[in-house]
PDB file of C-alpha atoms in Angstrom:
ATOM      1  CA  MET A   1       1.898 -24.504   4.204  1.00  0.00           C
ATOM      2  CA  THR A   2       2.363 -26.056   0.748  1.00  0.00           C
ATOM      3  CA  ARG A   3       2.563 -24.138  -2.524  1.00  0.00           C
ATOM      4  CA  ARG A   4      -0.703 -25.815  -3.603  1.00  0.00           C
ATOM      5  CA  LEU A   5      -2.490 -24.701  -0.441  1.00  0.00           C
ATOM      6  CA  LEU A   6      -1.132 -21.157  -0.613  1.00  0.00           C
ATOM      7  CA  ARG A   7      -2.256 -20.830  -4.218  1.00  0.00           C
ATOM      8  CA  ALA A   8      -5.677 -22.232  -3.351  1.00  0.00           C
ATOM      9  CA  ALA A   9      -5.995 -19.671  -0.577  1.00  0.00           C
ATOM     10  CA  ALA A  10      -5.125 -16.902  -3.001  1.00  0.00           C
ATOM     11  CA  LEU A  11      -7.745 -17.984  -5.514  1.00  0.00           C
ATOM     12  CA  ALA A  12     -10.397 -18.611  -2.876  1.00  0.00           C
ATOM     13  CA  ALA A  13      -9.885 -15.148  -1.410  1.00  0.00           C
ATOM     14  CA  GLY A  14     -11.911 -13.572  -4.199  1.00  0.00           C
ATOM     15  CA  SER A  15     -15.148 -14.803  -2.657  1.00  0.00           C
ATOM     16  CA  ALA A  16     -14.405 -13.161   0.688  1.00  0.00           C
ATOM     17  CA  LEU A  17     -12.774  -9.833  -0.210  1.00  0.00           C
ATOM     18  CA  VAL A  18     -14.035  -6.583   1.266  1.00  0.00           C
ATOM     19  CA  ALA A  19     -12.862  -2.985   0.750  1.00  0.00           C
ATOM     20  CA  LEU A  20     -10.893  -1.473   3.614  1.00  0.00           C
ATOM     21  CA  VAL A  21     -12.193   2.080   4.140  1.00  0.00           C
ATOM     22  CA  LEU A  22     -13.212   3.564   7.495  1.00  0.00           C
ATOM     23  CA  ALA A  23     -15.504   6.209   8.912  1.00  0.00           C
ATOM     24  CA  PRO A  24     -14.018   9.181  10.824  1.00  0.00           C
ATOM     25  CA  GLY A  25     -13.489   9.056  14.584  1.00  0.00           C
ATOM     26  CA  GLN A  26     -10.914   9.576  17.312  1.00  0.00           C
ATOM     27  CA  ALA A  27      -7.198  10.364  16.882  1.00  0.00           C
ATOM     28  CA  VAL A  28      -4.400   8.140  18.174  1.00  0.00           C
ATOM     29  CA  ALA A  29      -0.950   9.261  16.968  1.00  0.00           C
ATOM     30  CA  GLN A  30       0.647  12.200  15.139  1.00  0.00           C
ATOM     31  CA  GLN A  31       1.994  11.756  11.613  1.00  0.00           C
ATOM     32  CA  GLU A  32       3.722  14.610   9.784  1.00  0.00           C
ATOM     33  CA  VAL A  33       5.867  12.688   7.270  1.00  0.00           C
ATOM     34  CA  ILE A  34       4.692  11.758   3.778  1.00  0.00           C
ATOM     35  CA  GLN A  35       5.998   8.203   3.546  1.00  0.00           C
ATOM     36  CA  PRO A  36       4.940   4.613   2.901  1.00  0.00           C
ATOM     37  CA  GLY A  37       2.788   3.508   5.823  1.00  0.00           C
ATOM     38  CA  ALA A  38       1.451   6.983   6.676  1.00  0.00           C
ATOM     39  CA  SER A  39      -2.237   7.367   7.502  1.00  0.00           C
ATOM     40  CA  ILE A  40      -4.200   9.483   5.013  1.00  0.00           C
ATOM     41  CA  THR A  41      -7.745  10.806   4.868  1.00  0.00           C
ATOM     42  CA  THR A  42     -10.133  12.372   2.377  1.00  0.00           C
ATOM     43  CA  GLY A  43     -12.287  13.676   5.210  1.00  0.00           C
ATOM     44  CA  ASP A  44     -14.789  10.848   4.745  1.00  0.00           C
ATOM     45  CA  GLY A  45     -12.579   7.858   5.522  1.00  0.00           C
ATOM     46  CA  TYR A  46      -9.072   6.601   6.224  1.00  0.00           C
ATOM     47  CA  CYS A  47      -6.529   4.615   4.252  1.00  0.00           C
ATOM     48  CA  THR A  48      -2.749   4.179   4.155  1.00  0.00           C
ATOM     49  CA  LEU A  49      -0.210   5.656   1.744  1.00  0.00           C
ATOM     50  CA  ASN A  50       1.939   3.126  -0.090  1.00  0.00           C
ATOM     51  CA  TRP A  51       5.129   4.040  -1.939  1.00  0.00           C
ATOM     52  CA  ILE A  52       6.682   7.284  -3.159  1.00  0.00           C
ATOM     53  CA  TYR A  53       7.029   7.657  -6.928  1.00  0.00           C
ATOM     54  CA  ASP A  54       8.880  10.041  -9.247  1.00  0.00           C
ATOM     55  CA  GLY A  55       7.213  11.033 -12.489  1.00  0.00           C
ATOM     56  CA  THR A  56       8.853  10.417 -15.859  1.00  0.00           C
ATOM     57  CA  GLY A  57       7.857  11.459 -19.372  1.00  0.00           C
ATOM     58  CA  ASP A  58       4.907  13.858 -19.211  1.00  0.00           C
ATOM     59  CA  GLN A  59       4.927  13.446 -15.411  1.00  0.00           C
ATOM     60  CA  ALA A  60       8.622  14.374 -15.043  1.00  0.00           C
ATOM     61  CA  GLY A  61       9.306  16.697 -12.124  1.00  0.00           C
ATOM     62  CA  SER A  62       6.273  15.594 -10.125  1.00  0.00           C
ATOM     63  CA  VAL A  63       6.365  13.492  -6.963  1.00  0.00           C
ATOM     64  CA  TYR A  64       3.548  11.099  -6.095  1.00  0.00           C
ATOM     65  CA  GLY A  65       2.312   8.962  -3.254  1.00  0.00           C
ATOM     66  CA  GLY A  66       0.176   5.918  -3.927  1.00  0.00           C
ATOM     67  CA  THR A  67      -2.995   4.493  -2.427  1.00  0.00           C
ATOM     68  CA  ALA A  68      -5.964   2.341  -3.485  1.00  0.00           C
ATOM     69  CA  ALA A  69      -8.489   3.680  -5.999  1.00  0.00           C
ATOM     70  CA  HIS A  70     -11.368   2.831  -3.669  1.00  0.00           C
ATOM     71  CA  CYS A  71      -9.846   5.208  -1.099  1.00  0.00           C
ATOM     72  CA  VAL A  72     -10.503   8.250  -3.312  1.00  0.00           C
ATOM     73  CA  GLU A  73     -13.417   9.720  -5.254  1.00  0.00           C
ATOM     74  CA  GLY A  74     -11.580  10.907  -8.346  1.00  0.00           C
ATOM     75  CA  VAL A  75      -8.918  13.072  -9.954  1.00  0.00           C
ATOM     76  CA  GLY A  76      -8.549  16.476  -8.304  1.00  0.00           C
ATOM     77  CA  GLN A  77      -9.624  15.376  -4.828  1.00  0.00           C
ATOM     78  CA  ARG A  78      -7.475  16.831  -2.048  1.00  0.00           C
ATOM     79  CA  ILE A  79      -5.787  14.396   0.367  1.00  0.00           C
ATOM     80  CA  SER A  80      -4.433  14.978   3.877  1.00  0.00           C
ATOM     81  CA  LEU A  81      -2.170  13.159   6.266  1.00  0.00           C
ATOM     82  CA  ALA A  82      -3.975  11.929   9.374  1.00  0.00           C
ATOM     83  CA  THR A  83      -2.894  11.310  12.939  1.00  0.00           C
ATOM     84  CA  SER A  84      -4.021   7.697  12.448  1.00  0.00           C
ATOM     85  CA  SER A  85      -7.068   5.697  11.448  1.00  0.00           C
ATOM     86  CA  LEU A  86     -10.056   7.150  13.307  1.00  0.00           C
ATOM     87  CA  GLY A  87      -7.904  10.252  13.858  1.00  0.00           C
ATOM     88  CA  GLU A  88      -7.712  13.859  12.724  1.00  0.00           C
ATOM     89  CA  ALA A  89      -6.514  15.359   9.447  1.00  0.00           C
ATOM     90  CA  THR A  90      -3.209  17.228   9.721  1.00  0.00           C
ATOM     91  CA  VAL A  91      -1.368  18.390   6.577  1.00  0.00           C
ATOM     92  CA  GLU A  92      -3.301  18.643   3.301  1.00  0.00           C
ATOM     93  CA  PHE A  93      -0.446  17.590   1.052  1.00  0.00           C
ATOM     94  CA  GLY A  94      -1.674  16.854  -2.455  1.00  0.00           C
ATOM     95  CA  GLU A  95      -4.393  15.908  -4.885  1.00  0.00           C
ATOM     96  CA  VAL A  96      -5.369  12.797  -6.782  1.00  0.00           C
ATOM     97  CA  ALA A  97      -3.733  12.800 -10.226  1.00  0.00           C
ATOM     98  CA  PHE A  98      -4.564   9.343 -11.605  1.00  0.00           C
ATOM     99  CA  VAL A  99      -7.093   6.632 -10.754  1.00  0.00           C
ATOM    100  CA  ALA A 100      -7.277   3.059 -12.085  1.00  0.00           C
ATOM    101  CA  ASP A 101     -10.476   1.491 -10.795  1.00  0.00           C
ATOM    102  CA  GLU A 102     -10.022  -1.936 -12.385  1.00  0.00           C
ATOM    103  CA  LEU A 103      -6.720  -2.694 -10.638  1.00  0.00           C
ATOM    104  CA  ASP A 104      -7.648  -0.451  -7.685  1.00  0.00           C
ATOM    105  CA  TYR A 105      -4.716   1.948  -7.434  1.00  0.00           C
ATOM    106  CA  ALA A 106      -4.330   5.726  -7.487  1.00  0.00           C
ATOM    107  CA  PHE A 107      -1.533   8.286  -7.519  1.00  0.00           C
ATOM    108  CA  ILE A 108      -1.610  11.454  -5.417  1.00  0.00           C
ATOM    109  CA  GLU A 109       0.524  14.328  -6.709  1.00  0.00           C
ATOM    110  CA  ILE A 110       2.344  15.874  -3.761  1.00  0.00           C
ATOM    111  CA  ASP A 111       2.267  19.665  -3.595  1.00  0.00           C
ATOM    112  CA  THR A 112       5.628  21.292  -4.314  1.00  0.00           C
ATOM    113  CA  ALA A 113       5.291  23.120  -0.999  1.00  0.00           C
ATOM    114  CA  HIS A 114       5.225  19.777   0.825  1.00  0.00           C
ATOM    115  CA  THR A 115       7.885  17.729  -0.962  1.00  0.00           C
ATOM    116  CA  ASP A 116      10.229  18.528   1.931  1.00  0.00           C
ATOM    117  CA  LEU A 117       8.029  16.238   4.066  1.00  0.00           C
ATOM    118  CA  VAL A 118       8.624  13.263   1.751  1.00  0.00           C
ATOM    119  CA  ASP A 119      10.558  10.223   2.971  1.00  0.00           C
ATOM    120  CA  PRO A 120      10.595   7.185   0.638  1.00  0.00           C
ATOM    121  CA  ALA A 121      11.403   4.761   3.490  1.00  0.00           C
ATOM    122  CA  LEU A 122       8.728   2.393   4.756  1.00  0.00           C
ATOM    123  CA  LYS A 123       7.510   3.668   8.127  1.00  0.00           C
ATOM    124  CA  GLY A 124       9.472   1.809  10.813  1.00  0.00           C
ATOM    125  CA  HIS A 125      11.852   0.299   8.228  1.00  0.00           C
ATOM    126  CA  PRO A 126      14.437   2.793   6.927  1.00  0.00           C
ATOM    127  CA  GLN A 127      16.096   0.078   4.807  1.00  0.00           C
ATOM    128  CA  ILE A 128      12.973  -0.471   2.644  1.00  0.00           C
ATOM    129  CA  PRO A 129      12.455  -0.188  -0.366  1.00  0.00           C
ATOM    130  CA  THR A 130      15.593  -1.054  -2.306  1.00  0.00           C
ATOM    131  CA  GLY A 131      13.779  -1.757  -5.583  1.00  0.00           C
ATOM    132  CA  VAL A 132      10.764  -3.535  -7.078  1.00  0.00           C
ATOM    133  CA  SER A 133      10.003  -7.195  -6.337  1.00  0.00           C
ATOM    134  CA  THR A 134       8.900  -8.966  -9.537  1.00  0.00           C
ATOM    135  CA  THR A 135       7.821 -12.424 -10.641  1.00  0.00           C
ATOM    136  CA  GLU A 136      11.449 -13.105 -11.570  1.00  0.00           C
ATOM    137  CA  THR A 137      12.770 -12.339  -8.085  1.00  0.00           C
ATOM    138  CA  ALA A 138       9.875 -13.087  -5.689  1.00  0.00           C
ATOM    139  CA  ALA A 139       8.639 -16.563  -4.732  1.00  0.00           C
ATOM    140  CA  VAL A 140       5.741 -18.111  -2.853  1.00  0.00           C
ATOM    141  CA  GLY A 141       6.759 -18.389   0.792  1.00  0.00           C
ATOM    142  CA  ASP A 142       8.703 -15.104   0.879  1.00  0.00           C
ATOM    143  CA  LEU A 143       8.388 -13.072   4.092  1.00  0.00           C
ATOM    144  CA  ILE A 144       6.293  -9.936   3.578  1.00  0.00           C
ATOM    145  CA  GLN A 145       6.353  -6.735   5.645  1.00  0.00           C
ATOM    146  CA  PHE A 146       3.323  -4.517   6.288  1.00  0.00           C
ATOM    147  CA  SER A 147       3.228  -1.003   7.726  1.00  0.00           C
ATOM    148  CA  GLY A 148      -0.109   0.752   8.032  1.00  0.00           C
ATOM    149  CA  HIS A 149      -3.008   1.970  10.095  1.00  0.00           C
ATOM    150  CA  GLY A 150      -5.512  -0.861  10.153  1.00  0.00           C
ATOM    151  CA  VAL A 151      -7.991  -0.456  12.992  1.00  0.00           C
ATOM    152  CA  GLY A 152      -6.745  -2.240  16.093  1.00  0.00           C
ATOM    153  CA  PHE A 153      -3.226  -2.341  14.694  1.00  0.00           C
ATOM    154  CA  HIS A 154      -3.195   1.480  14.646  1.00  0.00           C
ATOM    155  CA  LEU A 155      -2.987   1.671  18.437  1.00  0.00           C
ATOM    156  CA  THR A 156       0.804   1.228  18.779  1.00  0.00           C
ATOM    157  CA  PRO A 157       3.862   1.742  16.549  1.00  0.00           C
ATOM    158  CA  ILE A 158       4.764  -1.942  16.939  1.00  0.00           C
ATOM    159  CA  THR A 159       1.421  -3.196  15.638  1.00  0.00           C
ATOM    160  CA  GLN A 160       1.394  -0.584  12.877  1.00  0.00           C
ATOM    161  CA  GLU A 161       4.880  -1.360  11.599  1.00  0.00           C
ATOM    162  CA  GLN A 162       5.952  -4.888  12.595  1.00  0.00           C
ATOM    163  CA  ARG A 163       3.339  -7.164  10.999  1.00  0.00           C
ATOM    164  CA  VAL A 164       4.844  -9.877   8.803  1.00  0.00           C
ATOM    165  CA  GLY A 165       3.045 -12.219   6.399  1.00  0.00           C
ATOM    166  CA  ILE A 166       3.855 -14.926   3.849  1.00  0.00           C
ATOM    167  CA  LEU A 167       3.519 -14.498   0.092  1.00  0.00           C
ATOM    168  CA  GLY A 168       0.934 -16.966  -1.172  1.00  0.00           C
ATOM    169  CA  TYR A 169       0.525 -15.905  -4.792  1.00  0.00           C
ATOM    170  CA  ASN A 170       1.927 -13.384  -7.272  1.00  0.00           C
ATOM    171  CA  ASP A 171       1.394 -13.287 -11.031  1.00  0.00           C
ATOM    172  CA  GLY A 172       3.009  -9.873 -11.495  1.00  0.00           C
ATOM    173  CA  THR A 173      -0.317  -8.051 -11.582  1.00  0.00           C
ATOM    174  CA  GLN A 174      -2.050  -9.391  -8.479  1.00  0.00           C
ATOM    175  CA  HIS A 175      -0.691 -10.890  -5.281  1.00  0.00           C
ATOM    176  CA  TYR A 176      -2.063 -12.534  -2.156  1.00  0.00           C
ATOM    177  CA  VAL A 177      -0.367 -12.538   1.242  1.00  0.00           C
ATOM    178  CA  ASN A 178      -1.309 -14.608   4.275  1.00  0.00           C
ATOM    179  CA  GLY A 179      -1.020 -12.094   7.107  1.00  0.00           C
ATOM    180  CA  ALA A 180      -2.739  -9.681   9.462  1.00  0.00           C
ATOM    181  CA  VAL A 181      -4.413  -6.617   7.944  1.00  0.00           C
ATOM    182  CA  SER A 182      -7.610  -4.768   8.820  1.00  0.00           C
ATOM    183  CA  PRO A 183      -9.761  -1.845   7.609  1.00  0.00           C
ATOM    184  CA  GLY A 184      -7.556   1.242   7.427  1.00  0.00           C
ATOM    185  CA  ASP A 185      -4.588  -0.633   5.905  1.00  0.00           C
ATOM    186  CA  SER A 186      -6.154  -0.270   2.460  1.00  0.00           C
ATOM    187  CA  GLY A 187      -3.841   1.317  -0.099  1.00  0.00           C
ATOM    188  CA  GLY A 188      -0.830   0.650   2.110  1.00  0.00           C
ATOM    189  CA  PRO A 189       2.586  -0.771   1.216  1.00  0.00           C
ATOM    190  CA  VAL A 190       3.483  -4.446   0.838  1.00  0.00           C
ATOM    191  CA  ALA A 191       7.237  -5.153   0.976  1.00  0.00           C
ATOM    192  CA  ASN A 192       9.151  -8.357   0.255  1.00  0.00           C
ATOM    193  CA  LEU A 193      11.798  -8.955   2.939  1.00  0.00           C
ATOM    194  CA  THR A 194      13.132 -12.166   1.414  1.00  0.00           C
ATOM    195  CA  ASP A 195      13.618 -10.484  -1.954  1.00  0.00           C
ATOM    196  CA  GLY A 196      16.094  -7.931  -0.619  1.00  0.00           C
ATOM    197  CA  ASN A 197      13.680  -5.510   1.099  1.00  0.00           C
ATOM    198  CA  LYS A 198      11.915  -4.598  -2.142  1.00  0.00           C
ATOM    199  CA  ALA A 199       8.481  -3.078  -2.747  1.00  0.00           C
ATOM    200  CA  LEU A 200       6.025  -5.743  -3.948  1.00  0.00           C
ATOM    201  CA  GLY A 201       2.686  -3.949  -4.126  1.00  0.00           C
ATOM    202  CA  LEU A 202      -0.158  -2.452  -2.138  1.00  0.00           C
ATOM    203  CA  VAL A 203      -3.085  -3.603  -0.008  1.00  0.00           C
ATOM    204  CA  ASN A 204      -6.460  -3.564  -1.782  1.00  0.00           C
ATOM    205  CA  THR A 205      -8.672  -6.084  -0.034  1.00  0.00           C
ATOM    206  CA  LEU A 206      -9.025  -8.277   3.036  1.00  0.00           C
ATOM    207  CA  GLY A 207      -9.682 -11.981   2.565  1.00  0.00           C
ATOM    208  CA  ALA A 208     -10.703 -14.689   4.999  1.00  0.00           C
ATOM    209  CA  GLY A 209     -12.029 -18.176   4.439  1.00  0.00           C
ATOM    210  CA  VAL A 210     -11.218 -21.866   4.313  1.00  0.00           C
ATOM    211  CA  ALA A 211      -9.196 -23.693   1.643  1.00  0.00           C
ATOM    212  CA  GLU A 212      -8.349 -27.041   3.285  1.00  0.00           C
ATOM    213  CA  LEU A 213      -7.300 -24.885   6.288  1.00  0.00           C
ATOM    214  CA  PRO A 214      -8.580 -21.490   7.528  1.00  0.00           C
ATOM    215  CA  TYR A 215      -6.676 -18.483   6.201  1.00  0.00           C
ATOM    216  CA  VAL A 216      -6.669 -14.703   6.466  1.00  0.00           C
ATOM    217  CA  GLY A 217      -4.709 -12.175   4.469  1.00  0.00           C
ATOM    218  CA  GLU A 218      -4.719  -9.428   1.880  1.00  0.00           C
ATOM    219  CA  GLY A 219      -4.949  -9.265  -1.869  1.00  0.00           C
ATOM    220  CA  GLY A 220      -3.749  -6.399  -4.013  1.00  0.00           C
ATOM    221  CA  VAL A 221      -2.074  -5.097  -7.118  1.00  0.00           C
ATOM    222  CA  SER A 222       1.637  -5.800  -7.618  1.00  0.00           C
ATOM    223  CA  LEU A 223       3.890  -2.909  -8.649  1.00  0.00           C
ATOM    224  CA  GLU A 224       5.180  -4.792 -11.683  1.00  0.00           C
ATOM    225  CA  GLY A 225       1.703  -4.879 -13.208  1.00  0.00           C
ATOM    226  CA  MET A 226       0.686  -1.475 -11.859  1.00  0.00           C
ATOM    227  CA  PHE A 227       3.549   0.307 -13.620  1.00  0.00           C
ATOM    228  CA  ALA A 228       2.713  -1.415 -16.908  1.00  0.00           C
ATOM    229  CA  ASP A 229      -0.990  -0.635 -16.570  1.00  0.00           C
ATOM    230  CA  ALA A 230      -0.381   3.050 -15.781  1.00  0.00           C
ATOM    231  CA  ALA A 231       2.126   3.392 -18.628  1.00  0.00           C
ATOM    232  CA  ALA A 232      -0.451   1.988 -21.057  1.00  0.00           C
ATOM    233  CA  SER A 233      -2.591   5.018 -20.148  1.00  0.00           C
ATOM    234  CA  GLY A 234       0.325   7.421 -20.614  1.00  0.00           C
ATOM    235  CA  PHE A 235       1.052   7.850 -16.901  1.00  0.00           C
ATOM    236  CA  THR A 236       4.657   6.897 -16.169  1.00  0.00           C
ATOM    237  CA  VAL A 237       6.358   6.821 -12.783  1.00  0.00           C
ATOM    238  CA  THR A 238       9.229   5.023 -11.083  1.00  0.00           C
ATOM    239  CA  LEU A 239       9.601   3.863  -7.498  1.00  0.00           C
ATOM    240  CA  ARG A 240      11.702   6.117  -5.271  1.00  0.00           C
ATOM    241  CA  THR A 241      14.051   3.897  -3.271  1.00  0.00           C
ATOM    242  CA  VAL A 242      16.117   4.453  -0.136  1.00  0.00           C
ATOM    243  CA  GLY A 243      19.839   5.119  -0.156  1.00  0.00           C
TER     244      GLY A 243
END
């Protein structure tokens, strides 16, 4: 697919984006590790945790997990791990500490009592993340790795963890990836394989439509822009990497 077509797909996605939050239901698989790609629940719906972050400045000493803002109700809300999308809550591990509705991201402060459950590695991919993928290092056409609990994909570890897409657009604040995601993946991690197994961003929305050819994929905030946006509000964190 050409750069022009990929960019057109990214821009056209805005007319077909829908939030990816689910209603409760039946459990599928156990999850007791706080890591990118883990299923999380507020009790009213299911999403996926993205990356692990370490606080700096006023947030120094705190550890955070990320998700989408539309997955939570507000600061102070308690969050639990879940067995999977449509599953059962397991460990209540933290509470929402920061919400940015405009760019659709949120940080969950992990309870000190549960930091021993934290693993910064992308679920199913212990070599990811090695750093942050930016506009200077990423390029349209890069291979992108998903790991999450979208409905349908949540049924097996392979379909949770081995979905690969193609980067169609990234301006440093927002990105679009042509690839397979579904409700339940919202808030989850987006990694750039081509750019050295780095963290690119998180899943916010699902897009489908036609721009010269049919397309399907996800749109979301890129970490490069997310960090800058959070810092502008006095909330500073860094990505925790593997190794």
